[in-house]
Amino acid sequence: MREPLHHAAHGPPPRDKLGEDFAARAGQLAGVAGAALGWAPDAFWRATPAELTAVVQALRGEETGAAPPDRATIARLMEAFPDG
């Protein structure tokens, strides 16, 4: 199990330390996304945490609990967000 970035009992972390921790963890995660998913850095940084979680869950064969969108939903999305 990973150690938490900061233990709440010690008060808020110093701003500079929090930034260093985030940068280090984000860099590690970007590397994992590149190696495991074939994502280029820009794909990693454009993805939301929810999208990354969904991809990892799917690769692990985990049930997400969400039903796939039906045809009507896909049609509405395609109309709202055309690829042209």
Short mmCIF file of C-alpha atoms in Angstrom, two decimals:
data_model
loop_
_atom_site.label_atom_id
_atom_site.label_comp_id
_atom_site.label_asym_id
_atom_site.label_seq_id
_atom_site.Cartn_x
_atom_site.Cartn_y
_atom_site.Cartn_z
CA MET A 1 0.00 0.00 0.00
CA ARG A 2 1.27 3.44 -0.87
CA GLU A 3 2.04 5.99 1.74
CA PRO A 4 -0.37 8.95 1.60
CA LEU A 5 1.02 12.15 0.15
CA HIS A 6 0.46 13.87 3.47
CA HIS A 7 -1.00 12.80 6.78
CA ALA A 8 -3.90 15.06 7.80
CA ALA A 9 -2.90 15.02 11.49
CA HIS A 10 0.19 17.06 10.64
CA GLY A 11 -1.82 19.95 9.21
CA PRO A 12 -1.79 21.09 5.62
CA PRO A 13 1.38 20.39 3.68
CA PRO A 14 3.58 23.30 2.67
CA ARG A 15 2.57 24.57 -0.76
CA ASP A 16 5.94 23.85 -2.34
CA LYS A 17 5.96 20.27 -1.00
CA LEU A 18 2.43 19.64 -2.27
CA GLY A 19 3.46 20.79 -5.75
CA GLU A 20 6.53 18.54 -5.72
CA ASP A 21 4.46 15.53 -4.62
CA PHE A 22 1.85 16.18 -7.32
CA ALA A 23 4.47 16.60 -10.03
CA ALA A 24 6.28 13.42 -9.01
CA ARG A 25 3.10 11.31 -8.83
CA ALA A 26 1.68 12.76 -12.06
CA GLY A 27 4.96 12.03 -13.84
CA GLN A 28 4.91 8.44 -12.62
CA LEU A 29 1.30 7.98 -13.68
CA ALA A 30 1.99 9.52 -17.09
CA GLY A 31 4.81 7.01 -17.55
CA VAL A 32 2.57 4.10 -16.59
CA ALA A 33 -0.16 5.34 -18.96
CA GLY A 34 2.41 5.53 -21.74
CA ALA A 35 3.85 2.08 -21.10
CA ALA A 36 0.64 0.21 -20.33
CA LEU A 37 -1.84 2.04 -22.55
CA GLY A 38 0.39 3.38 -25.30
CA TRP A 39 -0.73 6.92 -24.50
CA ALA A 40 1.42 9.83 -25.62
CA PRO A 41 1.90 12.51 -22.93
CA ASP A 42 -0.70 14.80 -24.52
CA ALA A 43 -3.32 12.02 -24.36
CA PHE A 44 -2.57 11.50 -20.67
CA TRP A 45 -2.84 15.21 -19.85
CA ARG A 46 -6.10 15.60 -21.83
CA ALA A 47 -7.73 12.65 -20.05
CA THR A 48 -9.77 13.18 -16.91
CA PRO A 49 -9.13 11.06 -13.82
CA ALA A 50 -12.50 9.36 -14.48
CA GLU A 51 -11.45 8.45 -18.04
CA LEU A 52 -8.13 7.03 -16.89
CA THR A 53 -9.91 5.03 -14.17
CA ALA A 54 -12.44 3.66 -16.67
CA VAL A 55 -9.69 2.51 -19.05
CA VAL A 56 -7.72 0.83 -16.27
CA GLN A 57 -10.86 -0.87 -14.93
CA ALA A 58 -11.74 -2.14 -18.40
CA LEU A 59 -8.25 -3.54 -18.92
CA ARG A 60 -8.44 -5.29 -15.56
CA GLY A 61 -11.84 -6.74 -16.46
CA GLU A 62 -13.55 -4.92 -13.61
CA GLU A 63 -17.24 -4.16 -13.76
CA THR A 64 -17.79 -0.40 -13.74
CA GLY A 65 -21.48 -0.57 -12.95
CA ALA A 66 -22.32 1.74 -15.82
CA ALA A 67 -24.38 0.49 -18.73
CA PRO A 68 -23.08 1.29 -22.21
CA PRO A 69 -24.89 4.11 -24.00
CA ASP A 70 -27.83 3.17 -26.20
CA ARG A 71 -28.19 4.17 -29.88
CA ALA A 72 -30.24 7.26 -29.08
CA THR A 73 -27.63 8.54 -26.63
CA ILE A 74 -24.82 7.93 -29.11
CA ALA A 75 -26.78 9.75 -31.82
CA ARG A 76 -27.34 12.76 -29.53
CA LEU A 77 -23.64 12.84 -28.62
CA MET A 78 -22.60 12.60 -32.26
CA GLU A 79 -24.89 15.50 -33.11
CA ALA A 80 -23.66 17.60 -30.18
CA PHE A 81 -19.97 16.83 -30.80
CA PRO A 82 -19.40 16.30 -34.53
CA ASP A 83 -15.93 15.17 -35.59
CA GLY A 84 -15.73 17.47 -38.57
#
